[in-house]
Amino acid sequence: MNATESVNAIKGGEFLIRDTPAASIFIPEEWNEEQLMIAETCTNFLAQHVVPNLNRIDEQEEGLMPHLMEEAGALGLLSISVPEEYGGFGKDFKTSMLVTEKLGAGNSFSVAFSAHTGIGTLPILYYGTEAQKAKYIPKLASGEWKGAYCLTEPGAGSDANSGKSRARLSEDGKYYLITGQKMWITNAGFADVFTVFAKIDNDENLSAFIVEKGFEGLSLNTEEHKMGIKGSSTRQVFFNDCKVPVENLLSERQNGFKIAVNILNLGRIKLGGATIGASKEIITQSVRYANEREQFGRPISKYGAIRYKLAQQVIRTYASESAIYRASQNMEEATEHMVATGMDEIKAKLKGTEQYAIEAAIIKVDASETLDYVVDEGVQIYGGMGYSAEAPMDRAYRDSRINRIFEGTNEINRMLTVDMMLKRAMKGELDLMGPAQKVAGELMSIPDFNAVDEEGLFVKEKKYIANFKKAVLMVAGSAVQKLMAQLGKEQEVLMNLADMLIELYVSESIQLRVEKLVGMRGEEACKEHLDMMRVYVNDAAEKINKSGKEALNAFAEGDERRMMLMGLRRYTKTEDLNTTQARRNIAAKVISENKYCF
Ligand SMILES: Cc1cc2nc3c(=O)[nH]c(=O)nc-3n(C[C@H](O)[C@H](O)[C@H](O)COP(=O)(O)OP(=O)(O)OC[C@H]3O[C@@H](n4cnc5c(N)ncnc54)[C@H](O)[C@@H]3O)c2cc1C
């Protein structure tokens, strides 16, 4: 399938109403040699420069983090996806995701890296004029200059457009004078360039400005004392009639909120990549410890309770990863398609990412919660040593927690997932109505009790996933009908719907990945992968059922509720599966390899 056909096959959000052929998705087992070499460079960089210095980094030793960023820059790691004309390598999106994933295991370094290459660089790369890009991008790409992004304010966090920072034109018309206070700004302590969001005069919407550290009127507060990512610089930044040359307005006046949102779309999926990189590292550490630590005369990895944890860590990580690279490929192909039809490359990249904003929000939530699960069980596997500040789980546990908060909290991202779906349906971009009505009609028909007679390795799971789609359509369709304009205010229901969508998307992603992999390597080589898929989809059915039930009980009544609850049971019914044996098989594999090996 070529890029154009693939784009025609599935658009952002369409996973709810259409099927994706396994052959069309990208799976991490397909990395080419060059990409694997880049990944190895990242792994070596962390092993040589970051891991031995984690304590010094967390103590914020003067100059260390900027120095590490420069070293990463010298290896080209800050400029993987920056176009060659600005000193980068111009690599595709998936490759830049791979770098983010590999460096994701670098604790605070990963945060500094992600902020610099993402929110620190991309606003200028994507929205800058030629002159702005020529001035800033090569220096950001090399690491000579470091970037930061100033959106949040003390009174404006999730409600980012409500900030009080103001800009006004100077009397001579040469400068914008920005006054305001920004909070929680990553890399602020050593950044040279800040993308700052403020409203000009009494504008309704934000504008964005490129502000250099040396501009008059900019000052920094001291470092925040944080629960985790202690090595990441986080400060308040003050602007007191800060003099910004008019040519440093980024894009058009009042276009700032759009810039912020579009950059965050990209940041969300990237955050997913980084957290999965961290998850894999924690799993490796968990397995090694479980193999070394003996209690009652045997390594604790021999115990079922520990094996369950290891298997579950692996299953969730593998599933999240499947979703990340599936969506990355979609974004990349959408971009390529638009470039092929004549669109400017940067504009196409933005549009390609925006097209899959629903998937990006899903991935942000899912992958950050996967990492939290993985580190929490990592602490448990380490037992008392898990609670020791001298052992690695302490840092991992504290560092992981931020991922559910920044790049839009997980509550905001859950709400966005549903909101974007419904808005696209209302705009006629996504036909939810037709399929939802079809499911409503099916509810009246005589059920087939999910009898799955056909033979085939993926027949069952495909049928289950098709039914998950029906479950979401039924509950969401009914919620829209019953609650109408009120739905936005029924946040518990929105959370339920988002959870159903997340489980659906990730289930389908792992199923498609394993299907493609079996096609490449054969069934025998993919036994544990098949087990992972079966357990994930089986568990997803229960989660979808629970969320759906909660939602239906909140807004439906009487016979209608009873009928839909019956429908929900039907759409989330799975055949019995020995998940215990499946998890044992998965755990046995990582235990024998002594590392995350999928
Ligand atoms: C370490 C760190 C680094 C950061 N780096 C940056 C950076 O580089 N640049 C930058 O601009 N910002 C940065 N941030 C800010 C971050 O993006 C915000 O903290 C985040 O968006 C949440 O905003 P808030 O802290 O004001 O929380 P609030 O918005 O006050 O939210 C508090 C709680 O209420 C919930 N909530 C809020 N609104 C709603 C609603 N409408 N419905 C339901 N629940 C709601 C939230 O989900 C959350 O659980 C960083 C934050 C931290 C802690």
XYZ file of C-alpha atoms and ligand atoms in Angstrom:
651
model
C 0.000 0.000 0.000
C 1.447 3.386 -0.904
C 1.208 6.534 1.186
C -1.700 7.978 -0.733
C -3.823 4.848 -0.472
C -3.072 4.576 3.206
C -4.159 8.149 3.875
C -7.362 7.439 2.019
C -7.810 4.316 4.108
C -7.943 5.854 7.559
C -8.097 9.402 8.900
C -7.691 10.737 12.419
C -10.417 9.398 14.706
C -11.709 7.000 12.068
C -10.426 4.009 13.997
C -13.786 4.095 15.762
C -15.756 3.407 12.627
C -13.353 1.758 10.214
C -10.935 -1.124 10.176
C -7.236 -0.777 9.506
C -5.404 -3.431 7.491
C -2.465 -4.794 9.505
C -0.183 -4.440 6.487
C -0.676 -0.664 6.467
C 0.667 0.041 9.947
C 4.288 0.531 10.941
C 5.599 -1.725 13.675
C 8.847 -1.194 15.594
C 10.072 -4.588 14.400
C 10.523 -2.884 11.012
C 13.226 -0.372 11.953
C 15.886 -0.263 9.244
C 19.633 -0.457 9.833
C 20.185 3.268 9.833
C 17.400 3.798 12.361
C 18.792 1.060 14.584
C 22.200 2.724 14.448
C 20.685 6.032 15.495
C 18.916 4.223 18.342
C 22.200 2.688 19.433
C 23.856 6.107 19.432
C 21.147 7.293 21.820
C 21.513 4.266 24.086
C 25.297 4.706 24.181
C 24.931 8.413 24.878
C 22.743 7.717 27.886
C 25.034 4.945 29.140
C 28.189 7.052 28.838
C 27.086 10.582 29.624
C 23.789 10.526 31.485
C 23.427 7.401 33.629
C 26.815 7.787 35.408
C 25.867 11.388 36.200
C 22.280 11.017 37.360
C 23.046 12.200 40.887
C 25.057 15.195 39.663
C 22.256 16.029 37.246
C 19.645 15.866 40.005
C 21.791 18.123 42.166
C 21.686 20.596 39.265
C 25.445 20.880 39.169
C 26.230 24.207 37.527
C 26.613 23.915 33.766
C 26.180 20.129 33.606
C 22.791 19.926 31.867
C 23.631 22.537 29.209
C 26.914 20.717 28.632
C 25.080 17.403 28.146
C 22.709 19.089 25.729
C 25.685 20.376 23.756
C 27.194 16.896 23.677
C 23.890 15.508 22.416
C 23.878 18.320 19.865
C 27.385 17.409 18.697
C 26.141 13.870 17.992
C 23.246 15.307 15.990
C 20.613 14.130 18.461
C 18.993 17.566 18.781
C 18.463 17.947 15.066
C 17.217 14.609 13.782
C 14.055 16.038 12.234
C 15.317 19.583 11.614
C 15.564 20.216 7.839
C 19.063 20.010 6.402
C 18.994 23.653 5.304
C 18.957 24.624 8.996
C 21.736 22.278 9.975
C 19.655 19.206 10.782
C 19.354 15.702 9.358
C 15.844 16.094 7.960
C 14.820 12.622 9.090
C 11.241 11.433 9.168
C 8.896 11.692 12.130
C 9.210 8.063 13.194
C 12.979 8.352 13.423
C 12.686 11.432 15.621
C 10.202 9.470 17.733
C 12.709 6.658 18.039
C 15.327 9.109 19.340
C 12.796 10.505 21.815
C 11.972 6.974 22.946
C 15.575 5.912 23.412
C 16.490 9.083 25.301
C 13.262 8.760 27.302
C 15.130 6.520 29.716
C 17.345 9.475 30.687
C 15.247 10.861 33.566
C 15.730 14.643 33.892
C 17.950 14.726 30.819
C 15.047 13.356 28.824
C 12.831 16.219 30.017
C 15.412 18.855 29.072
C 15.959 17.163 25.704
C 12.248 16.842 24.933
C 11.487 20.423 25.950
C 14.363 21.759 23.867
C 13.713 19.745 20.698
C 9.933 19.947 21.007
C 8.314 22.998 22.544
C 11.646 24.883 22.578
C 12.447 24.556 18.869
C 9.320 23.632 16.939
C 7.285 26.841 17.337
C 10.052 28.720 15.519
C 10.667 25.953 12.988
C 6.991 25.583 12.164
C 5.792 29.167 12.412
C 8.890 31.315 11.971
C 9.658 33.503 8.991
C 12.673 32.597 6.879
C 14.711 35.223 8.735
C 13.608 33.920 12.151
C 14.373 30.342 11.205
C 17.746 31.247 9.735
C 18.663 33.121 12.913
C 17.500 30.644 15.549
C 17.112 27.133 14.191
C 20.745 26.268 13.348
C 21.839 27.329 16.833
C 19.016 25.389 18.489
C 19.713 22.374 16.283
C 23.371 22.274 17.268
C 22.707 22.841 20.958
C 24.670 26.092 21.027
C 21.412 27.729 22.141
C 18.811 26.062 24.292
C 15.099 26.588 23.970
C 12.156 26.990 26.364
C 8.436 27.579 26.039
C 6.511 29.998 28.234
C 2.787 29.381 28.189
C 1.708 28.549 31.753
C 1.095 31.303 34.305
C 0.259 31.145 38.007
C -3.432 31.692 37.177
C -3.474 30.012 33.766
C -2.551 26.336 33.575
C -5.056 24.040 31.911
C -6.945 27.162 30.854
C -3.897 28.353 28.970
C -5.641 30.996 26.869
C -6.622 32.925 29.993
C -3.137 34.240 30.784
C -2.638 37.784 31.996
C 0.664 38.490 30.256
C 0.285 41.487 27.989
C 2.279 42.990 25.140
C 2.028 46.539 23.819
C 3.794 48.296 21.028
C 6.465 50.796 22.104
C 5.947 54.422 21.147
C 8.531 54.234 18.372
C 6.786 51.100 17.000
C 10.012 49.086 17.091
C 9.339 46.830 20.052
C 6.658 44.874 21.787
C 6.882 45.440 25.526
C 5.809 42.258 27.346
C 4.752 42.334 30.973
C 3.744 39.220 32.858
C 4.774 36.179 34.806
C 5.246 32.656 33.490
C 5.448 29.610 35.700
C 6.861 26.067 35.552
C 9.111 26.824 32.616
C 11.297 23.846 31.729
C 14.937 24.668 30.803
C 14.409 28.274 31.942
C 17.614 28.299 34.015
C 19.873 27.900 30.998
C 17.668 28.672 27.983
C 18.826 31.250 25.456
C 15.566 31.488 23.514
C 12.010 31.504 24.880
C 8.782 31.239 22.923
C 6.524 33.471 24.998
C 2.757 33.688 24.768
C 1.007 36.948 25.638
C -1.997 38.943 24.485
C -1.364 42.145 22.596
C -3.371 44.980 24.158
C -6.914 43.709 24.727
C -6.837 40.927 22.150
C -9.039 37.959 22.761
C -6.340 35.486 21.793
C -2.696 34.970 22.550
C 0.148 35.976 20.307
C 3.580 34.338 20.362
C 6.977 36.037 20.541
C 10.572 34.890 20.256
C 12.382 36.286 23.271
C 16.118 36.044 23.842
C 17.575 35.654 27.302
C 19.461 38.935 26.956
C 16.460 41.082 26.077
C 16.006 43.898 28.572
C 13.237 43.236 31.102
C 13.489 39.434 31.328
C 14.421 37.898 34.669
C 14.310 34.472 36.273
C 13.193 33.243 39.646
C 15.160 30.585 41.519
C 14.742 26.881 40.748
C 11.494 25.219 41.839
C 11.862 22.424 44.380
C 10.125 19.512 42.756
C 9.015 15.998 43.733
C 10.935 14.497 40.814
C 12.839 15.360 37.631
C 14.998 17.330 40.030
C 17.740 17.758 37.456
C 15.383 19.479 35.044
C 15.525 23.255 35.356
C 12.071 24.649 36.172
C 11.657 28.326 36.968
C 9.314 31.224 36.867
C 10.166 33.768 34.203
C 9.269 37.422 34.700
C 8.743 39.965 31.973
C 8.838 43.585 32.973
C 8.275 45.697 29.875
C 10.564 43.181 28.241
C 11.745 44.709 24.944
C 11.089 42.359 22.064
C 11.824 43.637 18.531
C 8.651 43.682 16.406
C 10.256 41.295 13.949
C 10.221 38.693 16.740
C 6.453 38.339 16.682
C 5.984 34.679 15.732
C 3.405 34.101 13.016
C 0.432 36.471 13.018
C -1.065 38.448 15.845
C -3.554 36.335 17.851
C -2.243 33.125 16.308
C -0.509 32.125 19.546
C -3.134 29.797 20.924
C -3.199 27.872 17.670
C 0.589 27.582 17.798
C 0.420 26.403 21.397
C -2.221 23.783 20.611
C -0.503 22.463 17.497
C 2.860 22.188 19.206
C 1.194 20.392 22.102
C -0.363 17.852 19.699
C 3.117 16.885 18.691
C 4.412 17.091 22.240
C 1.769 14.632 23.395
C 2.701 11.821 21.083
C 6.398 12.532 21.731
C 5.762 12.304 25.452
C 4.267 8.888 24.747
C 7.494 7.842 23.047
C 9.660 9.105 25.901
C 7.598 7.344 28.569
C 7.752 4.046 26.701
C 11.538 4.355 26.517
C 11.551 4.831 30.283
C 9.152 1.899 30.793
C 11.431 -0.485 28.903
C 14.402 0.522 31.016
C 12.458 0.056 34.260
C 11.308 -3.375 33.101
C 14.904 -4.380 32.417
C 15.913 -3.222 35.890
C 12.924 -4.996 37.447
C 13.724 -8.285 35.700
C 17.407 -8.121 36.626
C 16.602 -7.452 40.252
C 13.971 -10.197 40.305
C 16.506 -12.649 38.883
C 19.208 -11.653 41.396
C 17.224 -11.249 44.573
C 16.657 -14.497 46.441
C 14.105 -15.085 49.159
C 13.018 -18.415 50.637
C 15.954 -19.944 48.781
C 14.930 -18.961 45.259
C 15.145 -15.907 43.013
C 11.963 -13.902 43.426
C 11.441 -14.133 39.635
C 10.379 -17.733 40.290
C 7.303 -16.555 42.171
C 3.995 -16.184 40.369
C 3.147 -12.918 42.107
C 6.326 -11.345 40.724
C 5.939 -12.946 37.302
C 2.474 -11.462 37.041
C 3.917 -7.997 37.613
C 6.702 -8.485 35.078
C 4.278 -9.777 32.471
C 1.857 -6.964 33.052
C 4.631 -4.360 32.806
C 5.639 -5.876 29.464
C 2.126 -6.221 28.047
C 1.173 -2.631 28.774
C 4.450 -1.267 27.436
C 4.285 -3.305 24.246
C 0.661 -2.283 23.689
C 1.357 1.414 24.257
C 4.317 1.250 21.924
C 2.156 -0.350 19.229
C -0.237 2.600 19.384
C 2.580 5.177 19.308
C 4.216 3.939 16.144
C 0.920 3.233 14.430
C -0.103 6.865 14.934
C 3.387 8.151 14.070
C 3.170 6.365 10.746
C -0.290 7.831 10.126
C 1.029 11.333 10.787
C 4.002 10.795 8.551
C 1.968 9.408 5.682
C -0.589 12.176 5.939
C 2.270 14.678 5.752
C 3.882 12.933 2.768
C 0.544 12.835 1.019
C 0.005 16.578 1.451
C 3.549 17.358 0.295
C 2.957 15.177 -2.758
C -0.110 17.236 -3.591
C 1.936 20.435 -3.478
C 1.640 21.653 0.102
C 4.576 23.331 1.774
C 6.418 20.747 3.923
C 6.152 22.577 7.233
C 2.468 23.270 6.740
C 1.945 19.633 5.802
C 3.710 18.489 8.974
C 1.447 20.645 11.089
C -1.672 19.480 9.303
C -0.541 15.860 9.421
C -0.108 16.052 13.177
C -3.359 17.924 13.694
C -5.186 15.250 11.704
C -4.224 12.698 14.379
C -4.661 14.935 17.435
C -7.218 12.492 18.873
C -4.729 9.651 18.688
C -1.998 11.891 20.175
C -4.179 12.692 23.199
C -5.027 9.001 23.641
C -1.356 8.082 23.490
C -0.335 10.775 25.969
C -2.762 9.428 28.546
C -2.150 5.757 27.895
C 1.653 5.824 27.768
C 2.060 8.091 30.811
C -0.240 5.828 32.829
C 1.624 2.779 31.575
C 4.884 4.243 32.858
C 3.327 5.021 36.220
C 2.110 1.436 36.441
C 5.506 0.093 35.424
C 7.457 2.150 37.980
C 4.969 1.451 40.733
C 5.354 -2.296 40.214
C 9.087 -1.757 39.802
C 9.204 -0.337 43.330
C 7.214 -3.332 44.549
C 9.498 -5.846 42.846
C 12.476 -4.162 44.534
C 10.718 -4.486 47.913
C 12.504 -2.491 50.617
C 15.180 -1.551 48.111
C 12.408 -0.039 46.038
C 11.948 2.440 48.830
C 15.637 3.210 49.165
C 16.853 6.501 47.782
C 20.105 4.673 46.937
C 18.385 2.342 44.444
C 17.107 3.261 40.972
C 13.362 2.852 41.548
C 13.214 5.891 43.829
C 14.182 8.290 41.070
C 12.111 6.469 38.452
C 9.009 6.588 40.646
C 9.291 10.291 41.369
C 10.314 11.259 37.833
C 7.508 9.359 36.183
C 4.697 11.229 37.905
C 5.043 14.511 36.032
C 4.020 12.901 32.750
C 0.376 12.789 33.762
C 0.477 16.513 34.487
C 2.351 18.369 31.768
C 1.554 18.584 28.037
C -2.074 18.921 29.169
C -3.143 16.958 32.252
C -4.578 13.515 31.612
C -8.022 14.788 32.571
C -7.785 17.534 29.960
C -6.488 15.072 27.371
C -9.298 12.629 28.125
C -11.855 15.379 27.641
C -10.130 16.526 24.464
C -10.268 13.012 23.040
C -14.060 12.907 23.238
C -14.520 16.564 22.396
C -12.439 16.341 19.219
C -14.263 13.182 18.129
C -17.670 14.833 18.550
C -16.594 18.092 16.930
C -15.332 16.226 13.891
C -18.617 14.368 13.715
C -20.563 17.634 13.921
C -18.431 19.177 11.175
C -19.223 16.197 8.965
C -15.590 15.061 8.906
C -16.305 11.849 10.772
C -19.465 9.872 10.148
C -20.328 8.699 13.637
C -24.067 9.071 13.158
C -24.518 6.322 10.544
C -22.513 3.644 12.416
C -24.091 4.644 15.768
C -27.590 4.242 14.303
C -26.612 0.898 12.862
C -25.536 -0.289 16.310
C -28.790 1.030 17.812
C -30.666 -1.026 15.217
C -28.575 -4.091 15.963
C -29.487 -3.816 19.633
C -33.054 -4.731 18.729
C -31.984 -7.805 16.791
C -31.526 -11.292 18.186
C -27.997 -11.565 19.542
C -25.566 -14.166 18.218
C -23.800 -14.263 21.615
C -20.509 -13.574 19.963
C -20.190 -17.052 18.615
C -16.852 -17.053 16.833
C -16.819 -20.150 14.661
C -14.274 -19.192 12.061
C -10.770 -20.514 12.252
C -7.793 -18.177 12.242
C -5.232 -16.727 14.563
C -6.811 -13.299 14.825
C -10.473 -14.006 14.150
C -11.501 -13.798 17.789
C -9.628 -10.643 18.637
C -10.797 -8.927 15.466
C -14.362 -9.787 16.357
C -13.883 -8.508 19.912
C -12.417 -5.251 18.657
C -15.245 -4.808 16.149
C -17.587 -5.233 19.108
C -15.628 -2.720 21.223
C -16.303 -0.199 18.476
C -19.986 -0.961 18.726
C -19.861 -0.582 22.498
C -18.274 2.868 22.221
C -20.670 3.945 19.476
C -23.655 2.766 21.485
C -22.676 4.507 24.721
C -21.343 7.666 23.065
C -24.285 7.883 20.678
C -26.746 7.539 23.502
C -24.846 10.033 25.679
C -24.959 12.626 22.901
C -28.657 12.005 22.335
C -29.631 12.105 25.994
C -27.357 14.779 27.347
C -26.918 16.918 24.237
C -25.381 20.263 25.152
C -25.081 19.079 28.761
C -22.589 16.353 27.825
C -19.653 18.760 28.110
C -20.560 19.292 31.749
C -20.980 15.596 32.552
C -17.269 15.071 32.986
C -17.527 11.670 34.631
C -19.277 10.413 31.499
C -16.632 12.057 29.317
C -13.924 10.272 31.314
C -15.760 6.950 30.806
C -16.030 7.545 27.075
C -12.365 8.521 26.832
C -11.330 5.380 28.696
C -13.382 3.279 26.298
C -11.756 4.974 23.298
C -8.282 4.516 24.760
C -8.805 0.810 25.365
C -10.251 0.387 21.890
C -7.386 2.194 20.149
C -4.634 0.439 22.068
C -6.299 -2.986 21.705
C -6.578 -2.549 17.986
C -2.997 -1.313 17.771
C -1.511 -4.339 19.552
C -3.720 -6.700 17.556
C -2.627 -5.177 14.230
C 1.011 -5.158 15.295
C 1.026 -8.817 16.260
C -0.858 -9.749 13.099
C 1.721 -7.994 10.975
C 4.574 -9.502 12.966
C 3.231 -13.023 12.630
C 3.032 -12.384 8.885
C 6.722 -11.428 8.941
C 8.142 -14.022 11.338
C 5.605 -16.804 11.571
C 3.456 -17.941 14.472
C 6.092 -19.993 16.278
C 8.419 -17.000 16.652
C 5.611 -14.847 18.022
C 4.146 -16.987 20.778
C 4.656 -14.454 23.531
C 3.476 -11.638 21.280
C 0.259 -13.534 20.707
C -0.102 -14.035 24.443
C 0.394 -10.302 24.993
C -2.267 -9.467 22.462
C -4.744 -11.974 23.898
C -4.311 -10.798 27.468
C -4.468 -7.127 26.514
C -7.642 -7.485 24.460
C -9.241 -9.712 27.105
C -8.566 -7.154 29.844
C -9.663 -4.294 27.597
C -13.065 -5.952 27.242
C -13.554 -5.804 30.989
C -12.390 -2.206 31.237
C -14.641 -1.129 28.376
C -17.528 -2.925 30.037
C -16.884 -1.210 33.358
C -16.575 2.280 31.872
C -19.591 1.754 29.645
C -21.695 0.536 32.546
C -20.739 3.487 34.684
C -21.674 5.883 31.895
C -24.978 4.218 31.067
C -25.991 4.075 34.711
C -25.301 7.804 34.927
C -27.616 8.975 32.193
C -29.894 6.216 30.886
C -33.058 4.936 32.538
C -35.643 2.177 32.551
C -35.997 -0.328 29.723
C -33.666 1.614 27.513
C -30.893 1.349 30.092
C -31.525 -2.363 30.546
C -31.380 -2.901 26.810
C -28.131 -0.987 26.456
C -26.543 -2.743 29.411
C -27.409 -6.025 27.741
C -25.911 -4.738 24.517
C -22.792 -3.692 26.366
C -22.409 -7.169 27.848
C -22.788 -8.597 24.376
C -20.186 -6.245 22.903
C -17.643 -6.881 25.613
C -18.088 -10.612 25.945
C -14.978 -12.692 25.367
C -14.369 -16.402 25.481
C -12.564 -17.781 28.502
C -8.822 -17.289 28.378
C -6.180 -18.667 30.708
C -4.543 -15.304 31.276
C -2.439 -16.765 34.086
C -0.681 -19.160 31.721
C -0.316 -16.453 29.081
C 1.316 -14.103 31.598
C 3.595 -16.892 32.797
C 4.791 -17.397 29.224
C 5.526 -13.704 28.768
C 7.301 -13.443 32.110
C 9.353 -16.564 31.355
C 10.653 -14.903 28.207
C 11.855 -11.680 29.867
C 13.207 -13.634 32.829
C 15.280 -15.859 30.575
C 16.521 -12.882 28.540
C 17.138 -10.893 31.748
C 15.826 -7.743 30.053
C 12.915 -6.194 28.165
C 13.239 -8.084 24.912
C 10.245 -7.280 22.710
C 7.757 20.198 36.121
C 6.859 20.979 35.229
C 7.316 21.444 34.016
C 6.501 22.205 33.204
N 7.010 22.752 32.038
C 6.282 23.687 31.378
C 6.862 24.441 30.308
O 8.014 24.225 29.923
N 6.124 25.418 29.731
C 4.847 25.684 30.118
O 4.235 26.574 29.551
N 4.240 24.987 31.124
C 4.943 24.001 31.758
N 4.373 23.304 32.797
C 3.004 23.599 33.184
C 2.043 22.452 32.931
O 1.776 22.351 31.574
C 0.804 22.729 33.791
O 1.180 22.474 35.134
C -0.374 21.873 33.402
O -0.866 22.265 32.159
C -1.503 21.950 34.423
O -1.799 23.268 34.778
P -1.879 23.673 36.309
O -0.627 23.224 36.954
O -2.210 25.101 36.402
O -3.035 22.804 36.873
P -4.580 23.185 36.878
O -4.993 23.623 35.534
O -4.847 24.103 38.025
O -5.233 21.785 37.186
C -5.367 21.230 38.489
C -6.233 19.983 38.404
O -7.527 20.341 37.918
C -7.819 19.636 36.730
N -8.570 20.527 35.842
C -8.227 21.736 35.375
N -9.175 22.235 34.580
C -10.147 21.304 34.530
C -11.395 21.209 33.862
N -11.828 22.159 33.036
N -12.125 20.105 34.047
C -11.705 19.108 34.842
N -10.534 19.128 35.494
C -9.757 20.216 35.332
C -6.491 19.219 36.160
O -6.592 18.078 35.325
C -5.700 18.954 37.425
O -5.965 17.669 37.883
C 5.178 22.475 33.596
C 4.694 21.974 34.809
C 5.514 21.246 35.628
C 4.983 20.787 36.953
